Amino acid sequence: MAERGTAVFGGGCFWCTEAVFGQLRGVVSVMPGYAGGKEENPSYEQVATGRTGHAEVEGEISRIT
């Protein structure tokens, strides 16, 4: 089995990028979330206020060739 790694991409609305990455050959899994910021485990509503300092990202993209 090929070695797997993790890539994190910042792309604005993660719902849109999740759909695109999920269709790419070689991608094993996609997990959207937030990076940075000062709140631990923020909700979408908290991040949407723009006051938490988080950015929406795609993480855990397990394999892309």
PDB file of N, CA, C and O in Angstrom, chain B, residues numbered from 101:
ATOM      1  N   MET B 101       0.836  -1.168   0.000  1.00  0.00           N
ATOM      2  CA  MET B 101       0.000   0.000   0.000  1.00  0.00           C
ATOM      3  C   MET B 101       0.894   1.249   0.000  1.00  0.00           C
ATOM      4  O   MET B 101       1.910   1.291   0.693  1.00  0.00           O
ATOM      5  N   ALA B 102       0.517   2.235  -0.761  1.00  0.00           N
ATOM      6  CA  ALA B 102       1.271   3.481  -0.838  1.00  0.00           C
ATOM      7  C   ALA B 102       1.171   4.247   0.477  1.00  0.00           C
ATOM      8  O   ALA B 102       0.170   4.159   1.188  1.00  0.00           O
ATOM      9  N   GLU B 103       2.220   4.996   0.787  1.00  0.00           N
ATOM     10  CA  GLU B 103       2.228   5.810   1.994  1.00  0.00           C
ATOM     11  C   GLU B 103       1.181   6.919   1.881  1.00  0.00           C
ATOM     12  O   GLU B 103       1.016   7.525   0.822  1.00  0.00           O
ATOM     13  N   ARG B 104       0.484   7.175   2.978  1.00  0.00           N
ATOM     14  CA  ARG B 104      -0.526   8.237   3.014  1.00  0.00           C
ATOM     15  C   ARG B 104       0.000   9.422   3.790  1.00  0.00           C
ATOM     16  O   ARG B 104       0.790   9.276   4.723  1.00  0.00           O
ATOM     17  N   GLY B 105      -0.448  10.592   3.393  1.00  0.00           N
ATOM     18  CA  GLY B 105      -0.104  11.810   4.101  1.00  0.00           C
ATOM     19  C   GLY B 105      -1.356  12.648   4.271  1.00  0.00           C
ATOM     20  O   GLY B 105      -2.435  12.278   3.809  1.00  0.00           O
ATOM     21  N   THR B 106      -1.204  13.756   4.925  1.00  0.00           N
ATOM     22  CA  THR B 106      -2.326  14.663   5.150  1.00  0.00           C
ATOM     23  C   THR B 106      -1.987  16.016   4.547  1.00  0.00           C
ATOM     24  O   THR B 106      -0.875  16.518   4.710  1.00  0.00           O
ATOM     25  N   ALA B 107      -2.939  16.595   3.858  1.00  0.00           N
ATOM     26  CA  ALA B 107      -2.777  17.934   3.289  1.00  0.00           C
ATOM     27  C   ALA B 107      -3.892  18.815   3.831  1.00  0.00           C
ATOM     28  O   ALA B 107      -5.013  18.349   4.032  1.00  0.00           O
ATOM     29  N   VAL B 108      -3.591  20.078   4.066  1.00  0.00           N
ATOM     30  CA  VAL B 108      -4.595  21.029   4.532  1.00  0.00           C
ATOM     31  C   VAL B 108      -4.657  22.165   3.532  1.00  0.00           C
ATOM     32  O   VAL B 108      -3.637  22.779   3.219  1.00  0.00           O
ATOM     33  N   PHE B 109      -5.853  22.451   3.027  1.00  0.00           N
ATOM     34  CA  PHE B 109      -6.071  23.495   2.046  1.00  0.00           C
ATOM     35  C   PHE B 109      -7.059  24.512   2.591  1.00  0.00           C
ATOM     36  O   PHE B 109      -8.112  24.131   3.102  1.00  0.00           O
ATOM     37  N   GLY B 110      -6.742  25.792   2.493  1.00  0.00           N
ATOM     38  CA  GLY B 110      -7.679  26.857   2.825  1.00  0.00           C
ATOM     39  C   GLY B 110      -8.368  27.283   1.546  1.00  0.00           C
ATOM     40  O   GLY B 110      -7.708  27.666   0.581  1.00  0.00           O
ATOM     41  N   GLY B 111      -9.691  27.220   1.529  1.00  0.00           N
ATOM     42  CA  GLY B 111     -10.376  27.508   0.268  1.00  0.00           C
ATOM     43  C   GLY B 111     -11.695  28.217   0.415  1.00  0.00           C
ATOM     44  O   GLY B 111     -12.584  28.021  -0.414  1.00  0.00           O
ATOM     45  N   GLY B 112     -11.861  29.031   1.430  1.00  0.00           N
ATOM     46  CA  GLY B 112     -13.142  29.720   1.585  1.00  0.00           C
ATOM     47  C   GLY B 112     -14.194  28.747   2.063  1.00  0.00           C
ATOM     48  O   GLY B 112     -13.997  28.075   3.075  1.00  0.00           O
ATOM     49  N   CYS B 113     -15.285  28.657   1.373  1.00  0.00           N
ATOM     50  CA  CYS B 113     -16.402  27.785   1.756  1.00  0.00           C
ATOM     51  C   CYS B 113     -15.996  26.321   1.637  1.00  0.00           C
ATOM     52  O   CYS B 113     -15.814  25.814   0.530  1.00  0.00           O
ATOM     53  N   PHE B 114     -15.853  25.634   2.783  1.00  0.00           N
ATOM     54  CA  PHE B 114     -15.378  24.263   2.695  1.00  0.00           C
ATOM     55  C   PHE B 114     -16.401  23.292   2.158  1.00  0.00           C
ATOM     56  O   PHE B 114     -16.024  22.198   1.735  1.00  0.00           O
ATOM     57  N   TRP B 115     -17.678  23.634   2.152  1.00  0.00           N
ATOM     58  CA  TRP B 115     -18.675  22.725   1.581  1.00  0.00           C
ATOM     59  C   TRP B 115     -18.437  22.569   0.083  1.00  0.00           C
ATOM     60  O   TRP B 115     -18.612  21.480  -0.465  1.00  0.00           O
ATOM     61  N   CYS B 116     -18.040  23.650  -0.578  1.00  0.00           N
ATOM     62  CA  CYS B 116     -17.783  23.597  -2.023  1.00  0.00           C
ATOM     63  C   CYS B 116     -16.517  22.810  -2.324  1.00  0.00           C
ATOM     64  O   CYS B 116     -16.512  21.968  -3.222  1.00  0.00           O
ATOM     65  N   THR B 117     -15.437  23.072  -1.581  1.00  0.00           N
ATOM     66  CA  THR B 117     -14.191  22.370  -1.838  1.00  0.00           C
ATOM     67  C   THR B 117     -14.268  20.906  -1.432  1.00  0.00           C
ATOM     68  O   THR B 117     -13.604  20.060  -2.032  1.00  0.00           O
ATOM     69  N   GLU B 118     -15.070  20.599  -0.422  1.00  0.00           N
ATOM     70  CA  GLU B 118     -15.248  19.198  -0.027  1.00  0.00           C
ATOM     71  C   GLU B 118     -15.821  18.394  -1.190  1.00  0.00           C
ATOM     72  O   GLU B 118     -15.378  17.273  -1.440  1.00  0.00           O
ATOM     73  N   ALA B 119     -16.792  18.945  -1.896  1.00  0.00           N
ATOM     74  CA  ALA B 119     -17.408  18.251  -3.025  1.00  0.00           C
ATOM     75  C   ALA B 119     -16.400  18.013  -4.149  1.00  0.00           C
ATOM     76  O   ALA B 119     -16.398  16.945  -4.762  1.00  0.00           O
ATOM     77  N   VAL B 120     -15.548  18.993  -4.421  1.00  0.00           N
ATOM     78  CA  VAL B 120     -14.551  18.860  -5.487  1.00  0.00           C
ATOM     79  C   VAL B 120     -13.494  17.829  -5.113  1.00  0.00           C
ATOM     80  O   VAL B 120     -13.213  16.925  -5.898  1.00  0.00           O
ATOM     81  N   PHE B 121     -12.903  17.951  -3.921  1.00  0.00           N
ATOM     82  CA  PHE B 121     -11.871  16.996  -3.508  1.00  0.00           C
ATOM     83  C   PHE B 121     -12.429  15.582  -3.429  1.00  0.00           C
ATOM     84  O   PHE B 121     -11.717  14.623  -3.727  1.00  0.00           O
ATOM     85  N   GLY B 122     -13.669  15.439  -3.039  1.00  0.00           N
ATOM     86  CA  GLY B 122     -14.284  14.119  -2.936  1.00  0.00           C
ATOM     87  C   GLY B 122     -14.427  13.411  -4.270  1.00  0.00           C
ATOM     88  O   GLY B 122     -14.600  12.193  -4.302  1.00  0.00           O
ATOM     89  N   GLN B 123     -14.360  14.143  -5.365  1.00  0.00           N
ATOM     90  CA  GLN B 123     -14.488  13.550  -6.698  1.00  0.00           C
ATOM     91  C   GLN B 123     -13.148  13.222  -7.345  1.00  0.00           C
ATOM     92  O   GLN B 123     -13.111  12.577  -8.393  1.00  0.00           O
ATOM     93  N   LEU B 124     -12.052  13.654  -6.739  1.00  0.00           N
ATOM     94  CA  LEU B 124     -10.739  13.432  -7.338  1.00  0.00           C
ATOM     95  C   LEU B 124     -10.250  12.008  -7.120  1.00  0.00           C
ATOM     96  O   LEU B 124     -10.372  11.460  -6.024  1.00  0.00           O
ATOM     97  N   ARG B 125      -9.704  11.422  -8.156  1.00  0.00           N
ATOM     98  CA  ARG B 125      -9.129  10.080  -8.065  1.00  0.00           C
ATOM     99  C   ARG B 125      -7.928  10.133  -7.131  1.00  0.00           C
ATOM    100  O   ARG B 125      -7.105  11.043  -7.230  1.00  0.00           O
ATOM    101  N   GLY B 126      -7.825   9.193  -6.253  1.00  0.00           N
ATOM    102  CA  GLY B 126      -6.712   9.116  -5.328  1.00  0.00           C
ATOM    103  C   GLY B 126      -7.003   9.723  -3.965  1.00  0.00           C
ATOM    104  O   GLY B 126      -6.228   9.520  -3.031  1.00  0.00           O
ATOM    105  N   VAL B 127      -8.089  10.456  -3.827  1.00  0.00           N
ATOM    106  CA  VAL B 127      -8.457  11.016  -2.524  1.00  0.00           C
ATOM    107  C   VAL B 127      -9.228   9.950  -1.764  1.00  0.00           C
ATOM    108  O   VAL B 127     -10.245   9.444  -2.240  1.00  0.00           O
ATOM    109  N   VAL B 128      -8.740   9.617  -0.590  1.00  0.00           N
ATOM    110  CA  VAL B 128      -9.347   8.565   0.215  1.00  0.00           C
ATOM    111  C   VAL B 128     -10.437   9.124   1.119  1.00  0.00           C
ATOM    112  O   VAL B 128     -11.491   8.505   1.267  1.00  0.00           O
ATOM    113  N   SER B 129     -10.200  10.284   1.724  1.00  0.00           N
ATOM    114  CA  SER B 129     -11.205  10.898   2.585  1.00  0.00           C
ATOM    115  C   SER B 129     -10.987  12.403   2.635  1.00  0.00           C
ATOM    116  O   SER B 129      -9.883  12.891   2.391  1.00  0.00           O
ATOM    117  N   VAL B 130     -12.045  13.125   2.951  1.00  0.00           N
ATOM    118  CA  VAL B 130     -12.005  14.582   3.063  1.00  0.00           C
ATOM    119  C   VAL B 130     -12.733  14.978   4.338  1.00  0.00           C
ATOM    120  O   VAL B 130     -13.848  14.518   4.586  1.00  0.00           O
ATOM    121  N   MET B 131     -12.106  15.835   5.156  1.00  0.00           N
ATOM    122  CA  MET B 131     -12.745  16.297   6.380  1.00  0.00           C
ATOM    123  C   MET B 131     -12.614  17.814   6.476  1.00  0.00           C
ATOM    124  O   MET B 131     -11.520  18.321   6.720  1.00  0.00           O
ATOM    125  N   PRO B 132     -13.714  18.546   6.289  1.00  0.00           N
ATOM    126  CA  PRO B 132     -13.655  20.004   6.399  1.00  0.00           C
ATOM    127  C   PRO B 132     -13.602  20.445   7.863  1.00  0.00           C
ATOM    128  O   PRO B 132     -14.019  19.717   8.764  1.00  0.00           O
ATOM    129  N   GLY B 133     -13.084  21.640   8.073  1.00  0.00           N
ATOM    130  CA  GLY B 133     -13.023  22.180   9.428  1.00  0.00           C
ATOM    131  C   GLY B 133     -12.495  23.599   9.431  1.00  0.00           C
ATOM    132  O   GLY B 133     -12.586  24.306   8.428  1.00  0.00           O
ATOM    133  N   TYR B 134     -11.945  24.014  10.559  1.00  0.00           N
ATOM    134  CA  TYR B 134     -11.443  25.369  10.735  1.00  0.00           C
ATOM    135  C   TYR B 134      -9.995  25.329  11.191  1.00  0.00           C
ATOM    136  O   TYR B 134      -9.578  24.389  11.867  1.00  0.00           O
ATOM    137  N   ALA B 135      -9.221  26.360  10.819  1.00  0.00           N
ATOM    138  CA  ALA B 135      -7.834  26.479  11.251  1.00  0.00           C
ATOM    139  C   ALA B 135      -7.632  27.843  11.895  1.00  0.00           C
ATOM    140  O   ALA B 135      -8.328  28.810  11.587  1.00  0.00           O
ATOM    141  N   GLY B 136      -6.649  27.892  12.804  1.00  0.00           N
ATOM    142  CA  GLY B 136      -6.343  29.151  13.460  1.00  0.00           C
ATOM    143  C   GLY B 136      -7.413  29.515  14.468  1.00  0.00           C
ATOM    144  O   GLY B 136      -8.156  28.653  14.937  1.00  0.00           O
ATOM    145  N   GLY B 137      -7.491  30.780  14.797  1.00  0.00           N
ATOM    146  CA  GLY B 137      -8.544  31.263  15.672  1.00  0.00           C
ATOM    147  C   GLY B 137      -8.252  31.078  17.147  1.00  0.00           C
ATOM    148  O   GLY B 137      -7.284  30.429  17.544  1.00  0.00           O
ATOM    149  N   LYS B 138      -9.126  31.674  17.941  1.00  0.00           N
ATOM    150  CA  LYS B 138      -8.924  31.662  19.387  1.00  0.00           C
ATOM    151  C   LYS B 138      -9.937  30.817  20.146  1.00  0.00           C
ATOM    152  O   LYS B 138      -9.760  30.592  21.344  1.00  0.00           O
ATOM    153  N   GLU B 139     -10.986  30.345  19.496  1.00  0.00           N
ATOM    154  CA  GLU B 139     -11.987  29.491  20.140  1.00  0.00           C
ATOM    155  C   GLU B 139     -11.657  28.027  19.869  1.00  0.00           C
ATOM    156  O   GLU B 139     -11.318  27.672  18.740  1.00  0.00           O
ATOM    157  N   GLU B 140     -11.748  27.181  20.877  1.00  0.00           N
ATOM    158  CA  GLU B 140     -11.538  25.756  20.680  1.00  0.00           C
ATOM    159  C   GLU B 140     -12.849  25.118  20.230  1.00  0.00           C
ATOM    160  O   GLU B 140     -13.883  25.306  20.870  1.00  0.00           O
ATOM    161  N   ASN B 141     -12.810  24.368  19.135  1.00  0.00           N
ATOM    162  CA  ASN B 141     -13.985  23.691  18.573  1.00  0.00           C
ATOM    163  C   ASN B 141     -15.161  24.643  18.331  1.00  0.00           C
ATOM    164  O   ASN B 141     -16.242  24.439  18.884  1.00  0.00           O
ATOM    165  N   PRO B 142     -14.961  25.680  17.509  1.00  0.00           N
ATOM    166  CA  PRO B 142     -16.039  26.642  17.278  1.00  0.00           C
ATOM    167  C   PRO B 142     -17.152  26.045  16.423  1.00  0.00           C
ATOM    168  O   PRO B 142     -16.924  25.111  15.654  1.00  0.00           O
ATOM    169  N   SER B 143     -18.346  26.588  16.565  1.00  0.00           N
ATOM    170  CA  SER B 143     -19.462  26.194  15.709  1.00  0.00           C
ATOM    171  C   SER B 143     -19.404  27.024  14.425  1.00  0.00           C
ATOM    172  O   SER B 143     -18.697  28.029  14.349  1.00  0.00           O
ATOM    173  N   TYR B 144     -20.153  26.586  13.430  1.00  0.00           N
ATOM    174  CA  TYR B 144     -20.236  27.350  12.177  1.00  0.00           C
ATOM    175  C   TYR B 144     -20.730  28.765  12.455  1.00  0.00           C
ATOM    176  O   TYR B 144     -20.210  29.733  11.900  1.00  0.00           O
ATOM    177  N   GLU B 145     -21.727  28.875  13.310  1.00  0.00           N
ATOM    178  CA  GLU B 145     -22.304  30.184  13.627  1.00  0.00           C
ATOM    179  C   GLU B 145     -21.264  31.120  14.254  1.00  0.00           C
ATOM    180  O   GLU B 145     -21.232  32.311  13.947  1.00  0.00           O
ATOM    181  N   GLN B 146     -20.412  30.573  15.135  1.00  0.00           N
ATOM    182  CA  GLN B 146     -19.370  31.395  15.753  1.00  0.00           C
ATOM    183  C   GLN B 146     -18.360  31.884  14.714  1.00  0.00           C
ATOM    184  O   GLN B 146     -17.986  33.057  14.713  1.00  0.00           O
ATOM    185  N   VAL B 147     -17.925  30.997  13.843  1.00  0.00           N
ATOM    186  CA  VAL B 147     -16.949  31.369  12.819  1.00  0.00           C
ATOM    187  C   VAL B 147     -17.550  32.368  11.837  1.00  0.00           C
ATOM    188  O   VAL B 147     -16.865  33.291  11.394  1.00  0.00           O
ATOM    189  N   ALA B 148     -18.815  32.194  11.496  1.00  0.00           N
ATOM    190  CA  ALA B 148     -19.477  33.074  10.531  1.00  0.00           C
ATOM    191  C   ALA B 148     -19.552  34.520  11.005  1.00  0.00           C
ATOM    192  O   ALA B 148     -19.715  35.424  10.187  1.00  0.00           O
ATOM    193  N   THR B 149     -19.436  34.755  12.303  1.00  0.00           N
ATOM    194  CA  THR B 149     -19.452  36.136  12.795  1.00  0.00           C
ATOM    195  C   THR B 149     -18.188  36.891  12.404  1.00  0.00           C
ATOM    196  O   THR B 149     -18.180  38.122  12.393  1.00  0.00           O
ATOM    197  N   GLY B 150     -17.114  36.161  12.082  1.00  0.00           N
ATOM    198  CA  GLY B 150     -15.846  36.782  11.741  1.00  0.00           C
ATOM    199  C   GLY B 150     -15.030  37.218  12.947  1.00  0.00           C
ATOM    200  O   GLY B 150     -13.996  37.869  12.798  1.00  0.00           O
ATOM    201  N   ARG B 151     -15.489  36.861  14.138  1.00  0.00           N
ATOM    202  CA  ARG B 151     -14.796  37.311  15.358  1.00  0.00           C
ATOM    203  C   ARG B 151     -13.913  36.261  16.012  1.00  0.00           C
ATOM    204  O   ARG B 151     -13.240  36.562  16.997  1.00  0.00           O
ATOM    205  N   THR B 152     -13.896  35.030  15.492  1.00  0.00           N
ATOM    206  CA  THR B 152     -13.095  33.984  16.137  1.00  0.00           C
ATOM    207  C   THR B 152     -11.677  33.909  15.581  1.00  0.00           C
ATOM    208  O   THR B 152     -10.795  33.336  16.221  1.00  0.00           O
ATOM    209  N   GLY B 153     -11.447  34.472  14.415  1.00  0.00           N
ATOM    210  CA  GLY B 153     -10.129  34.420  13.798  1.00  0.00           C
ATOM    211  C   GLY B 153      -9.848  33.137  13.031  1.00  0.00           C
ATOM    212  O   GLY B 153      -8.712  32.906  12.617  1.00  0.00           O
ATOM    213  N   HIS B 154     -10.859  32.299  12.835  1.00  0.00           N
ATOM    214  CA  HIS B 154     -10.682  31.037  12.117  1.00  0.00           C
ATOM    215  C   HIS B 154     -10.825  31.216  10.607  1.00  0.00           C
ATOM    216  O   HIS B 154     -11.436  32.172  10.129  1.00  0.00           O
ATOM    217  N   ALA B 155     -10.242  30.266   9.872  1.00  0.00           N
ATOM    218  CA  ALA B 155     -10.430  30.155   8.431  1.00  0.00           C
ATOM    219  C   ALA B 155     -10.990  28.765   8.147  1.00  0.00           C
ATOM    220  O   ALA B 155     -10.629  27.798   8.818  1.00  0.00           O
ATOM    221  N   GLU B 156     -11.872  28.667   7.153  1.00  0.00           N
ATOM    222  CA  GLU B 156     -12.404  27.370   6.759  1.00  0.00           C
ATOM    223  C   GLU B 156     -11.347  26.658   5.927  1.00  0.00           C
ATOM    224  O   GLU B 156     -10.768  27.253   5.019  1.00  0.00           O
ATOM    225  N   VAL B 157     -11.092  25.387   6.229  1.00  0.00           N
ATOM    226  CA  VAL B 157     -10.076  24.615   5.515  1.00  0.00           C
ATOM    227  C   VAL B 157     -10.569  23.202   5.241  1.00  0.00           C
ATOM    228  O   VAL B 157     -11.525  22.724   5.851  1.00  0.00           O
ATOM    229  N   GLU B 158      -9.890  22.549   4.306  1.00  0.00           N
ATOM    230  CA  GLU B 158     -10.069  21.123   4.067  1.00  0.00           C
ATOM    231  C   GLU B 158      -8.868  20.444   4.666  1.00  0.00           C
ATOM    232  O   GLU B 158      -7.737  20.771   4.307  1.00  0.00           O
ATOM    233  N   GLY B 159      -9.074  19.514   5.564  1.00  0.00           N
ATOM    234  CA  GLY B 159      -7.988  18.761   6.158  1.00  0.00           C
ATOM    235  C   GLY B 159      -8.242  17.280   5.992  1.00  0.00           C
ATOM    236  O   GLY B 159      -9.320  16.872   5.558  1.00  0.00           O
ATOM    237  N   GLU B 160      -7.273  16.491   6.331  1.00  0.00           N
ATOM    238  CA  GLU B 160      -7.398  15.043   6.265  1.00  0.00           C
ATOM    239  C   GLU B 160      -7.713  14.568   4.852  1.00  0.00           C
ATOM    240  O   GLU B 160      -8.499  13.639   4.667  1.00  0.00           O
ATOM    241  N   ILE B 161      -7.111  15.195   3.872  1.00  0.00           N
ATOM    242  CA  ILE B 161      -7.201  14.662   2.501  1.00  0.00           C
ATOM    243  C   ILE B 161      -6.128  13.598   2.432  1.00  0.00           C
ATOM    244  O   ILE B 161      -4.945  13.896   2.263  1.00  0.00           O
ATOM    245  N   SER B 162      -6.550  12.364   2.564  1.00  0.00           N
ATOM    246  CA  SER B 162      -5.625  11.287   2.875  1.00  0.00           C
ATOM    247  C   SER B 162      -4.667  10.905   1.750  1.00  0.00           C
ATOM    248  O   SER B 162      -3.522  10.545   2.024  1.00  0.00           O
ATOM    249  N   ARG B 163      -5.096  10.971   0.516  1.00  0.00           N
ATOM    250  CA  ARG B 163      -4.176  10.595  -0.557  1.00  0.00           C
ATOM    251  C   ARG B 163      -4.639  11.204  -1.857  1.00  0.00           C
ATOM    252  O   ARG B 163      -5.797  11.064  -2.250  1.00  0.00           O
ATOM    253  N   ILE B 164      -3.725  11.882  -2.520  1.00  0.00           N
ATOM    254  CA  ILE B 164      -4.008  12.408  -3.849  1.00  0.00           C
ATOM    255  C   ILE B 164      -2.751  12.180  -4.682  1.00  0.00           C
ATOM    256  O   ILE B 164      -1.643  12.513  -4.261  1.00  0.00           O
ATOM    257  N   THR B 165      -2.937  11.617  -5.849  1.00  0.00           N
ATOM    258  CA  THR B 165      -1.775  11.283  -6.691  1.00  0.00           C
ATOM    259  C   THR B 165      -1.738  12.143  -7.920  1.00  0.00           C
ATOM    260  O   THR B 165      -0.834  12.004  -8.743  1.00  0.00           O
TER     261      THR B 165
END
